[in-house]
Short mmCIF file of C-alpha atoms in Angstrom, two decimals:
data_model
loop_
_atom_site.label_atom_id
_atom_site.label_comp_id
_atom_site.label_asym_id
_atom_site.label_seq_id
_atom_site.Cartn_x
_atom_site.Cartn_y
_atom_site.Cartn_z
CA MET I 669 -19.06 115.73 -25.69
CA ASP I 670 -18.40 112.71 -27.69
CA GLN I 671 -16.55 110.38 -24.95
CA ARG I 672 -14.49 108.52 -27.40
CA ARG I 673 -12.38 111.30 -28.61
CA THR I 674 -10.18 111.12 -31.08
CA GLY I 675 -6.61 109.87 -30.99
CA GLU I 676 -5.03 113.54 -31.20
CA GLU I 677 -7.54 114.61 -28.33
CA CYS I 678 -6.79 112.24 -26.17
CA GLU I 679 -2.86 112.83 -26.94
CA GLU I 680 -4.00 116.75 -26.67
CA ALA I 681 -6.17 115.43 -23.08
CA LYS I 682 -3.42 112.35 -21.59
CA GLY I 683 -0.16 113.09 -23.03
CA GLY I 684 -0.63 109.42 -25.15
CA ARG I 685 0.43 108.64 -28.44
CA PRO I 686 -1.84 109.62 -31.72
CA GLY I 687 -4.30 106.55 -32.63
CA ALA I 688 -4.69 105.24 -28.31
CA MET I 689 -8.22 106.40 -26.56
CA THR I 690 -7.15 107.65 -23.01
CA ASP I 691 -9.58 109.55 -22.08
CA GLU I 692 -11.26 109.48 -18.36
CA ASN I 693 -14.53 107.84 -19.52
CA LEU I 694 -13.25 103.84 -20.84
CA ASP I 695 -16.00 102.97 -18.37
CA THR I 696 -18.66 103.88 -21.73
CA VAL I 697 -16.41 102.90 -24.69
CA ASP I 698 -16.52 100.38 -27.26
CA LEU I 699 -13.96 97.62 -27.50
CA LEU I 700 -12.58 97.65 -31.09
CA VAL I 701 -10.51 94.86 -32.99
CA ASP I 702 -7.05 96.83 -32.45
CA GLN I 703 -7.99 99.79 -30.87
CA VAL I 704 -5.45 101.10 -28.47
CA TYR I 705 -6.69 101.96 -24.98
CA GLY I 706 -4.47 104.22 -22.60
CA GLY I 707 -4.40 104.94 -19.14
CA SER I 708 -2.89 107.12 -17.17
CA ARG I 709 1.55 107.94 -16.93
CA ASN I 710 2.17 107.27 -13.55
CA GLY I 711 4.75 105.82 -14.13
CA ASN I 712 3.29 102.46 -12.09
CA SER I 713 0.77 100.69 -11.97
CA SER I 714 -2.17 103.05 -11.74
CA ASP I 715 -1.49 103.93 -15.88
CA ASP I 716 -3.06 100.23 -16.53
CA PRO I 717 -6.50 100.87 -18.54
CA LEU I 718 -8.43 98.07 -18.20
CA PRO I 719 -9.88 97.94 -14.23
CA LYS I 720 -10.88 101.50 -15.70
CA LEU I 721 -12.32 99.47 -19.16
CA LEU I 722 -13.71 96.73 -17.99
CA ASN I 723 -13.85 96.73 -13.80
CA VAL I 724 -11.11 93.55 -13.74
CA ASP I 725 -7.26 94.54 -11.72
CA ASN I 726 -4.49 95.23 -12.20
CA GLY I 727 -3.00 91.35 -12.34
CA ALA I 728 -0.81 89.61 -14.37
CA GLY I 729 -1.78 88.12 -17.78
CA PHE I 730 -5.04 86.68 -16.60
CA ARG I 731 -7.94 89.28 -15.16
CA HIS I 732 -11.28 88.22 -14.31
CA LEU I 733 -14.92 88.98 -13.12
CA GLY I 734 -16.80 86.27 -11.02
CA GLN I 735 -15.48 83.03 -9.02
CA ARG I 736 -12.59 81.51 -10.38
CA PRO I 737 -11.49 78.70 -11.88
CA GLU I 738 -14.54 76.90 -12.65
CA VAL I 739 -16.75 77.55 -15.39
CA LYS I 740 -19.62 78.35 -13.99
CA THR I 741 -18.96 81.49 -12.00
CA LEU I 742 -16.65 82.99 -14.35
CA LYS I 743 -18.42 85.74 -16.11
CA LEU I 744 -15.06 87.21 -17.60
CA LEU I 745 -11.85 86.37 -18.72
CA VAL I 746 -9.01 88.30 -19.80
CA LEU I 747 -6.45 87.47 -21.04
CA LYS I 748 -3.25 90.07 -21.68
CA THR I 749 -0.54 89.26 -23.80
CA SER I 750 3.67 91.13 -23.52
CA PHE I 751 4.41 89.47 -27.26
CA SER I 752 7.76 90.29 -25.52
CA ASP I 753 8.89 86.20 -23.82
CA VAL I 754 10.92 84.81 -25.91
CA ASN I 755 10.35 81.58 -24.20
CA TRP I 756 6.66 81.82 -23.89
CA PRO I 757 6.15 83.33 -27.16
CA ASP I 758 2.55 84.06 -27.76
CA ALA I 759 1.10 84.76 -31.11
CA LEU I 760 -1.65 85.78 -33.41
CA ASN I 761 -2.34 84.59 -36.93
CA SER I 762 -3.99 87.08 -38.59
CA GLU I 763 -4.98 85.00 -41.71
CA ASN I 764 -6.47 82.32 -39.48
CA GLY I 765 -7.80 84.18 -37.23
CA THR I 766 -6.25 82.49 -33.83
CA PHE I 767 -4.20 83.17 -30.91
CA VAL I 768 -1.47 80.73 -29.29
CA TYR I 769 -1.23 82.08 -25.61
CA TYR I 770 0.61 80.63 -22.74
CA GLY I 771 -0.54 79.62 -19.12
CA ASP I 772 1.00 80.50 -16.04
CA ASN I 773 2.90 77.80 -15.12
CA ARG I 774 6.25 78.86 -14.74
CA ILE I 775 7.85 76.92 -12.10
CA PRO I 776 8.40 73.15 -11.86
CA GLY I 777 5.56 71.64 -9.35
CA ASP I 778 1.55 70.91 -10.91
CA LEU I 779 1.15 73.17 -13.66
CA HIS I 780 -2.49 73.69 -11.88
CA GLN I 781 -1.42 74.63 -8.77
CA THR I 782 0.12 78.13 -10.18
CA PRO I 783 -0.78 81.97 -8.09
CA ARG I 784 -3.70 82.98 -9.76
CA GLN I 785 -5.67 79.10 -11.45
CA GLY I 786 -4.92 80.50 -15.05
CA ASN I 787 -3.89 76.38 -16.05
CA LEU I 788 -6.77 75.41 -13.92
CA MET I 789 -9.36 77.85 -16.15
CA LEU I 790 -7.96 77.15 -19.12
CA ARG I 791 -8.09 73.30 -18.24
CA ASN I 792 -12.11 74.07 -17.76
CA LEU I 793 -12.05 76.32 -20.02
CA PHE I 794 -11.31 74.08 -22.89
CA ASP I 795 -12.97 70.99 -21.32
CA GLU I 796 -16.22 72.54 -21.52
CA ALA I 797 -15.86 73.84 -25.71
CA HIS I 798 -15.17 69.64 -26.07
CA GLN I 799 -18.15 69.53 -24.25
CA ARG I 800 -19.93 70.37 -28.08
CA GLN I 801 -23.24 70.80 -26.60
CA GLN I 802 -24.81 73.96 -25.24
CA SER I 803 -23.41 75.72 -22.79
CA PRO I 804 -25.97 77.27 -20.18
CA THR I 805 -23.30 79.59 -18.77
CA PHE I 806 -19.58 80.15 -20.34
CA PRO I 807 -17.50 83.60 -19.92
CA PRO I 808 -16.99 85.81 -22.77
CA ILE I 809 -12.63 85.73 -22.94
CA LEU I 810 -11.60 88.81 -24.57
CA LEU I 811 -7.64 89.91 -25.15
CA PHE I 812 -5.68 91.89 -24.89
CA GLY I 813 -2.09 92.98 -25.93
CA ASN I 814 1.16 95.36 -24.47
CA THR I 815 1.68 98.72 -27.63
CA GLY I 816 5.55 98.89 -25.45
CA VAL I 817 4.40 102.23 -24.81
CA TYR I 818 3.51 102.52 -20.39
CA ARG I 819 0.71 100.52 -19.94
CA ASP I 820 -1.43 100.99 -23.39
CA VAL I 821 -3.24 97.97 -24.63
CA ARG I 822 -4.08 96.50 -27.64
CA PHE I 823 -8.08 94.60 -28.55
CA ILE I 824 -6.51 91.67 -30.94
CA GLY I 825 -10.63 90.41 -29.81
CA LEU I 826 -13.40 88.70 -28.94
CA ALA I 827 -11.95 85.23 -28.50
CA VAL I 828 -13.26 81.56 -27.71
CA PRO I 829 -11.49 78.16 -26.93
CA GLY I 830 -10.54 75.40 -29.37
CA ALA I 831 -10.16 76.21 -33.87
CA ALA I 832 -11.84 75.10 -36.85
CA GLY I 833 -9.89 71.57 -38.00
CA MET I 834 -8.39 71.44 -33.93
CA GLY I 835 -9.69 68.19 -31.92
CA ALA I 836 -9.49 67.92 -27.79
CA ASP I 837 -6.14 66.32 -28.10
CA ASP I 838 -4.75 69.96 -30.37
CA ASP I 839 -6.36 73.06 -28.75
CA LEU I 840 -5.18 72.62 -25.56
CA VAL I 841 -1.41 70.94 -24.72
CA ALA I 842 1.39 70.61 -22.38
CA VAL I 843 4.91 71.96 -23.69
CA TRP I 844 8.16 70.82 -21.84
CA ARG I 845 10.47 73.74 -21.24
CA THR I 846 13.50 73.72 -18.36
CA SER I 847 14.22 76.10 -15.56
CA GLY I 848 17.25 78.12 -15.39
CA ASP I 849 18.61 75.68 -12.91
CA GLY I 850 17.75 72.75 -15.44
CA VAL I 851 14.62 71.09 -14.02
CA ARG I 852 11.92 70.21 -16.50
CA PHE I 853 8.28 71.21 -16.20
CA GLN I 854 4.85 71.75 -17.75
CA ASN I 855 3.17 74.58 -19.72
CA TYR I 856 0.24 74.69 -21.10
CA LYS I 857 0.21 75.68 -24.53
CA ALA I 858 -3.52 76.71 -25.96
CA THR I 859 -5.09 77.85 -29.22
CA PHE I 860 -8.58 80.41 -29.56
CA THR I 861 -10.36 80.98 -32.07
CA ILE I 862 -10.44 85.63 -32.61
CA LEU I 863 -14.59 85.52 -33.67
CA ASP I 864 -15.56 88.31 -36.58
CA VAL I 865 -16.64 90.65 -34.12
CA PRO I 866 -14.92 93.96 -34.90
CA VAL I 867 -16.83 95.95 -32.07
CA VAL I 868 -17.88 94.25 -28.31
CA SER I 869 -20.52 96.76 -27.13
CA ARG I 870 -20.74 98.38 -23.90
CA ALA I 871 -24.23 97.61 -23.50
CA TRP I 872 -23.18 93.61 -24.00
CA VAL I 873 -20.40 94.36 -22.03
CA LYS I 874 -22.14 96.30 -19.02
CA ASP I 875 -24.02 93.13 -19.33
CA ILE I 876 -21.15 90.64 -18.61
CA GLN I 877 -20.81 92.76 -16.24
CA ALA I 878 -24.28 91.58 -14.59
CA GLY I 879 -23.69 87.39 -15.60
CA LYS I 880 -26.25 88.30 -18.55
CA ALA I 881 -23.49 87.24 -21.07
CA ILE I 882 -25.79 84.53 -22.95
CA CYS I 883 -29.62 86.17 -22.44
CA SER I 884 -28.08 89.52 -23.68
CA ILE I 885 -30.26 90.84 -26.48
CA HIS I 886 -26.82 92.88 -27.08
CA ALA I 887 -24.67 89.28 -27.39
CA PRO I 888 -23.10 88.67 -30.65
CA LYS I 889 -24.33 86.16 -32.94
CA PRO I 890 -20.35 84.80 -33.82
CA TRP I 891 -20.34 83.83 -30.33
CA LEU I 892 -23.64 82.90 -29.82
CA ASP I 893 -23.01 80.74 -32.56
CA TRP I 894 -20.29 79.40 -30.36
CA VAL I 895 -21.41 78.47 -27.24
CA GLY I 896 -24.74 77.08 -28.54
CA GLY I 897 -23.11 75.28 -31.68
CA ARG I 898 -19.60 75.12 -31.04
CA LYS I 899 -19.66 76.91 -35.25
CA PHE I 900 -16.20 78.72 -35.07
CA THR I 901 -16.44 82.37 -37.07
CA PRO I 902 -12.95 83.67 -37.65
CA LEU I 903 -12.27 87.19 -38.08
CA LYS I 904 -9.48 86.14 -40.94
CA SER I 905 -7.71 89.04 -42.39
CA ALA I 906 -5.76 88.42 -45.67
CA PRO I 907 -3.39 90.87 -46.53
CA VAL I 908 -3.08 93.91 -48.08
CA SER I 909 -0.22 93.11 -50.75
CA VAL I 910 0.94 89.66 -51.34
CA ILE I 911 4.43 90.77 -53.11
CA ARG I 912 6.36 91.09 -50.06
CA SER I 913 9.15 94.57 -49.30
CA LYS I 914 12.07 94.68 -48.13
CA GLN I 915 10.31 96.33 -44.88
CA GLN I 916 8.60 92.76 -44.79
CA GLN I 917 10.32 90.03 -45.50
CA ARG I 918 12.97 91.32 -43.08
CA PRO I 919 13.33 91.03 -39.23
CA GLN I 920 10.88 93.52 -37.21
CA THR I 921 12.54 93.98 -34.32
CA PRO I 922 16.63 93.65 -32.85
CA GLU I 923 14.96 90.60 -30.78
CA LEU I 924 13.73 88.45 -33.75
CA ALA I 925 17.24 89.62 -35.86
CA ALA I 926 18.62 87.75 -32.98
CA TYR I 927 17.21 84.18 -34.59
CA ALA I 928 17.94 84.92 -37.93
CA GLN I 929 21.72 86.16 -38.03
CA LEU I 930 21.91 83.15 -34.93
CA ILE I 931 21.69 80.55 -38.45
CA TYR I 932 23.18 83.10 -40.38
CA GLU I 933 26.39 82.66 -38.37
CA PHE I 934 25.97 78.96 -37.61
CA TYR I 935 26.16 77.65 -41.72
CA LYS I 936 27.57 81.14 -43.12
CA GLU I 937 30.78 79.12 -44.07
CA ASP I 938 28.81 75.59 -45.05
CA SER I 939 26.26 76.18 -47.21
CA TYR I 940 26.38 72.70 -48.09
CA ALA I 941 25.78 71.99 -43.88
CA PHE I 942 22.90 75.17 -44.55
CA GLU I 943 20.08 73.11 -47.15
CA ARG I 944 19.63 70.27 -43.97
CA CYS I 945 18.73 73.22 -42.09
CA ALA I 946 17.23 74.72 -44.61
CA MET I 947 14.13 71.77 -45.21
CA GLU I 948 14.09 71.17 -41.31
CA LEU I 949 12.68 74.91 -41.25
CA ALA I 950 10.71 74.07 -45.11
CA ARG I 951 8.82 71.23 -42.26
CA LEU I 952 8.21 73.45 -39.65
CA PHE I 953 6.72 75.66 -41.80
CA MET I 954 5.11 72.55 -43.68
CA PRO I 955 4.76 69.60 -41.66
CA ALA I 956 3.31 67.33 -44.82
CA ILE I 957 6.27 66.79 -46.24
CA GLN I 958 6.92 63.13 -46.51
CA THR I 959 9.68 62.33 -47.80
CA TRP I 960 13.49 63.79 -48.64
CA GLU I 961 16.71 63.77 -50.06
CA ILE I 962 19.76 66.21 -50.33
CA THR I 963 21.61 66.27 -53.66
CA ARG I 964 24.71 65.98 -54.25
CA PRO I 965 26.65 69.65 -54.70
CA TRP I 966 28.10 68.79 -58.03
CA ARG I 967 24.63 67.00 -59.30
CA ASP I 968 21.46 69.12 -57.77
CA GLY I 969 21.36 70.37 -61.19
CA GLY I 970 19.49 73.53 -59.79
CA ARG I 971 17.80 71.82 -57.08
CA ASP I 972 19.21 72.05 -53.70
CA ALA I 973 16.77 69.00 -52.05
CA LEU I 974 14.01 67.04 -53.74
CA GLY I 975 11.20 65.94 -51.86
CA THR I 976 7.17 64.80 -51.48
CA TYR I 977 4.04 66.85 -49.88
CA ARG I 978 1.23 65.35 -49.37
CA ILE I 979 -2.51 67.22 -50.19
CA GLY I 980 -5.47 65.24 -48.10
CA HIS I 981 -5.48 62.21 -45.73
CA GLY I 982 -5.12 58.46 -45.36
CA ALA I 983 -5.84 55.88 -48.37
CA GLY I 984 -7.41 59.30 -50.54
CA ALA I 985 -4.32 61.81 -50.17
CA ILE I 986 -1.54 62.24 -52.80
CA ASP I 987 2.22 63.15 -53.07
CA VAL I 988 3.19 66.01 -54.67
CA ASP I 989 6.56 66.12 -55.83
CA PHE I 990 8.45 69.72 -55.05
CA ALA I 991 12.46 70.55 -55.51
CA MET I 992 14.46 73.40 -52.72
CA GLU I 993 16.31 76.05 -53.63
CA ALA I 994 18.54 77.13 -50.13
CA LYS I 995 20.15 80.70 -49.87
CA CYS I 996 22.49 81.46 -46.69
CA TYR I 997 22.98 85.47 -47.30
CA GLY I 998 23.56 87.84 -44.89
CA MET I 999 20.05 89.68 -44.21
CA ASN I 1000 21.85 92.31 -46.59
CA ASN I 1001 22.17 90.37 -49.14
CA ALA I 1002 19.37 89.92 -51.58
CA VAL I 1003 18.18 86.94 -53.38
CA GLY I 1004 17.59 88.05 -56.55
CA ILE I 1005 16.45 86.35 -60.25
CA LYS I 1006 18.91 84.02 -61.30
CA PRO I 1007 18.60 82.22 -58.51
CA LEU I 1008 15.29 82.00 -58.32
CA SER I 1009 14.83 81.37 -61.89
CA ARG I 1010 17.72 78.57 -61.39
CA LEU I 1011 14.64 77.63 -59.29
CA ILE I 1012 11.63 77.57 -61.61
CA SER I 1013 13.93 76.63 -65.11
CA ARG I 1014 14.02 73.47 -62.99
CA LEU I 1015 10.97 72.39 -61.89
CA ARG I 1016 8.91 70.21 -63.48
CA HIS I 1017 5.44 69.36 -64.38
CA ARG I 1018 3.12 68.82 -61.75
CA GLN I 1019 6.39 70.03 -59.11
CA PHE I 1020 6.14 73.20 -57.10
CA GLY I 1021 9.38 74.86 -55.54
CA ILE I 1022 10.92 75.74 -52.17
CA LEU I 1023 12.91 78.85 -52.24
CA VAL I 1024 14.82 78.89 -47.98
CA THR I 1025 16.75 81.72 -47.28
CA THR I 1026 18.45 83.84 -44.88
CA SER I 1027 17.82 86.75 -46.72
CA TYR I 1028 15.28 88.53 -48.38
CA LEU I 1029 13.69 87.98 -51.81
CA ASP I 1030 14.43 90.68 -54.05
CA LEU I 1031 11.61 93.33 -55.22
CA GLN I 1032 11.94 92.70 -59.21
CA ALA I 1033 12.23 88.26 -58.26
CA TYR I 1034 9.55 88.80 -56.42
CA GLN I 1035 7.03 91.09 -58.91
CA GLU I 1036 8.25 88.15 -61.51
CA LEU I 1037 7.47 85.26 -58.86
CA VAL I 1038 3.72 86.79 -58.33
CA GLN I 1039 2.83 88.36 -61.80
CA ASP I 1040 3.67 85.30 -63.73
CA ALA I 1041 2.06 82.85 -61.52
CA HIS I 1042 5.08 80.45 -60.49
CA PRO I 1043 4.04 78.63 -58.10
CA VAL I 1044 7.32 79.00 -55.34
CA VAL I 1045 6.93 78.99 -51.52
CA VAL I 1046 8.89 81.45 -50.47
CA ILE I 1047 10.53 81.13 -47.09
CA SER I 1048 12.24 84.31 -45.29
CA SER I 1049 14.76 85.34 -43.14
CA SER I 1050 12.22 87.21 -40.31
CA GLY I 1051 8.85 87.47 -40.77
CA ASP I 1052 8.89 83.57 -41.66
CA ILE I 1053 12.16 81.99 -39.87
CA ALA I 1054 12.59 84.38 -37.63
CA THR I 1055 9.52 84.60 -35.28
CA LYS I 1056 8.63 80.53 -36.70
CA LEU I 1057 11.84 79.78 -34.44
CA LYS I 1058 10.47 81.75 -31.41
CA GLU I 1059 7.39 80.40 -31.60
CA ARG I 1060 8.96 76.71 -31.47
CA PHE I 1061 11.91 76.98 -29.20
CA GLY I 1062 11.59 80.15 -27.72
CA SER I 1063 15.79 81.18 -26.57
CA LEU I 1064 17.90 81.32 -28.81
CA ASP I 1065 19.55 78.86 -26.77
CA ASN I 1066 17.28 76.17 -27.44
CA VAL I 1067 17.65 76.83 -31.08
CA ARG I 1068 20.75 76.73 -30.58
CA ILE I 1069 20.38 72.98 -29.57
CA TRP I 1070 18.03 72.78 -32.02
CA LEU I 1071 20.61 73.57 -34.57
CA GLN I 1072 23.77 71.01 -33.23
CA LYS I 1073 21.19 67.83 -33.50
CA ILE I 1074 20.36 68.91 -37.12
#
């Protein structure tokens, strides 16, 4: 019998959902990017598929084979994210192949003194990665995410510490948070690269478990290239369509909708005040914005703000002018062709536009924007604003504090 049965067969055998691999032979299957792996349906920790899949324990986010926390004694590291903790918003960027993962410290004190030594392992992994030389031993890092169905997990990919263009001061940073009783503490924010390895073979997994990850003939080349020369080969996934539908622009979950709704409620009675917020939102997405000013409401000329965006670094950099239009609309009230055309018509030569809205861009307007290749950046309510706010500030309370400061 084929041990990797179809999703429908697994559904019938285990009561799982279609597409989830839930057969009893998880210890024999390959790991496929975005494949779902499910366990039993007992409603307790025994449902966790990772012990069967990789011979790791059924603990929290950090799982390992070998002796922790030293790099040289670790055979394998498995990181699992829930994607649901608003204070620690782990995030996958499919377009550039990076993954942001937060450590396991949740209380005041030494950020390295955690029960599972997760932050200590992160520090050691990134310290080794920054050596920029071949590692005689290095544990493969496998990322998984919860699906929300029992304890099923989705394989995110084979990861390595850091990313192209990021240095030792950027890829692993200690961020501050405040506990429920108002005490400040630190935790790690780590950036990984998902390598262009669509399948992690079971043959390599067995060699990893035997402590032969690097010398295995089954080791994937992108991973060996990184281990041997710190070469990043990310798994990039371009969007299928650049014309985003209403559903693609709006919040995908009630949790994300709360972030977009918070912005709207805060500014719905004062659209002029929202223009300053819109500029701050634009700066979150486009940190290279250099100078900017809000135009006077009675003399804006179809532009709510003007500014410059820097391209390049140092003496060789250039500044490009931009104009911004801000629309504080309810999530069911689309931005149509008229305000978009108003912005486009005011753009001068070699100037680009930024449209920021708490709603979404109407389909016809989006089609015109893309088909005519107008140089306008669209920042809309959900896939953009809500996700960025959750990633940057965590909780809704932190967002409120940020809005009050604006």
